[in-house]
Steps between C-alpha positions, in 0.01 A plus 500: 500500500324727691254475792116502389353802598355511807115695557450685820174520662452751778136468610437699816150574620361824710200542635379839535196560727206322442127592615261205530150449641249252558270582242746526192490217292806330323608588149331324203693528138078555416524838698696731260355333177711259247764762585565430813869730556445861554659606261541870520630429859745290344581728231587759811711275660718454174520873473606511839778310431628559230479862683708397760776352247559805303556622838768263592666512167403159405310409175146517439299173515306301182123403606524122404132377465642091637593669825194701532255184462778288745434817730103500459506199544668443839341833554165348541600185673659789777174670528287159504704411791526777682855544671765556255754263391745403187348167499192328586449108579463350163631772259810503362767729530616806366758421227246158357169779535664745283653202314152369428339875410792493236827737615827417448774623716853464635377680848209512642304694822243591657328808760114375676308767735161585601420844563267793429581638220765479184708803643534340895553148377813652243620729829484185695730304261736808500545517876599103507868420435399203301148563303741856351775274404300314256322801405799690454760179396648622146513154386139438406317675200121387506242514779186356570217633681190389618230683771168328616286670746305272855444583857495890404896479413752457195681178430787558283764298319814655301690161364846658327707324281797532236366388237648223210373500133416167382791383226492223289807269493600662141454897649728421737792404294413810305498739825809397530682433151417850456712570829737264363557620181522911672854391609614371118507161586305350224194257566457159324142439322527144658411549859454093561899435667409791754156394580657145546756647729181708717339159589826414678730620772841388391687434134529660220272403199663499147317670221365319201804549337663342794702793662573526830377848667799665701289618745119418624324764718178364655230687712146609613336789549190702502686771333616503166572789463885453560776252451667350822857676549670171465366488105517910458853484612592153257346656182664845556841291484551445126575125542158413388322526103213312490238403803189329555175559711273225648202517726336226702249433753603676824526295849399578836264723412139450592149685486506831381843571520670531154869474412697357194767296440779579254811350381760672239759306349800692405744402204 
């Protein structure tokens, strides 16, 4: 079986030059209206980037509206506060706040910065090492984005993420029957033997006829869009007529991170 995928969180914070004085009064959500994100500052920002990733050669970035209202709203607990940071006393992280706003995701990440303006805040997370990596990293495919105005500067958030689409236990099997049944191996109707042998780690669950599978391949993922080499390379083989495809609940994973567990039973 193989490992349960493992999310990645790289949350690294800069803190561009801030001006502040006496008479400026902390940010209120009550300030900017019901809307509280500017949001053609954000908008910028997500141009910028995905700017700077046709540049690199990497693919352009999804908006996801979860991340953008996980990034508002850390966005205004950053400029309620004052100095920046990826957490506050009393608010949860990154991966359960963009959990809770409703994203799914096998990685996750995240840029913060106060600044000027859209364009010095995006140059800023270009010149550090670590804020271009997550801009840049080809493995995510939706952003985030969230500015809020106080103190006469620019709070901004970019949360990134590669996003996971929400399957049901039955899509699953058909994801990946249809992978399955690509390499001629033909896929039993009955998929109860292989979802018996998901919801274990060992043995090698008969059918309802009472065969014995020759071989059981069992795994989880965020990606189905492949079969593990293991399983390409036994149904390319010709020992093998018949198989069957089980999903069940996956393990390890918690919050917003999203994988699935499989099991095909070859016969």
């Amino acid at each position: 079986m193989g490992k349960p995928a493992q999310g990645l969180v790289l949350c690294l914070a800069l803190a561009a030059p801030m001006v502040l004085a006496a008479q400026t009064q902390p940010y209120s959500p009550a300030q900017n209206g019901d809307d509280s994100g500017l949001l053609q500052e954000a908008m910028e920002l997500f141009d910028l980037a995905n700017q700077a990733r046709a540049q690199a050669g990497v693919g352009s970035l999804n908006w996801d509206p979860a991340l953008a209202q996980s990034a508002l709203e850390h966005c205004e607990r950053m400029a309620a506060t004052g100095p920046i940071s990826h957490q506050y006393a009393g608010e949860q992280g990154l991966q359960t706040r963009a959990a809770q706003a409703g994203a799914h995701f096998s990685l996750i990440e995240e840029n913060v910065a106060v600044g000027p303006d859209p364009e010095a805040i995006h140059e800023q997370w270009m010149r550090s090492e670590g804020h271009r990596a997550n801009l840049l990293n080809p493995q995510v495919d939706r952003i985030g984005v969230a500015v809020v105005e106080a103190r006469g500067v620019l709070y901004a958030v970019e949360d990134f993420s590669r996003a996971v689409p929400v399957l049901s236990r039955s899509q699953v099997e058909i994801v990946v029957s249809r992978l399955v049944d690509a390499s001629g191996v033909v896929v039993a109707a009955d998929p109860s033997a292989a979802r018996a042998a998901c919801a274990t780690d060992e043995g090698m669950p008969r059918s309802s006829s009472g065969q014995e599978p020759g071989f059981v391949m069992r795994w989880q993922t965020a990606d189905l869009t492949g079969l593990p080499r293991a399983l390409v390379v036994r149904l390319a083989s010709g020992r093998y007529r018949e198989a069957a495809v089980g999903s069940c609940a996956a393990v390890g994973v918690e919050g917003g991170f999203t994988a699935y567990r499989v099991a095909v039973l070859l016969y």
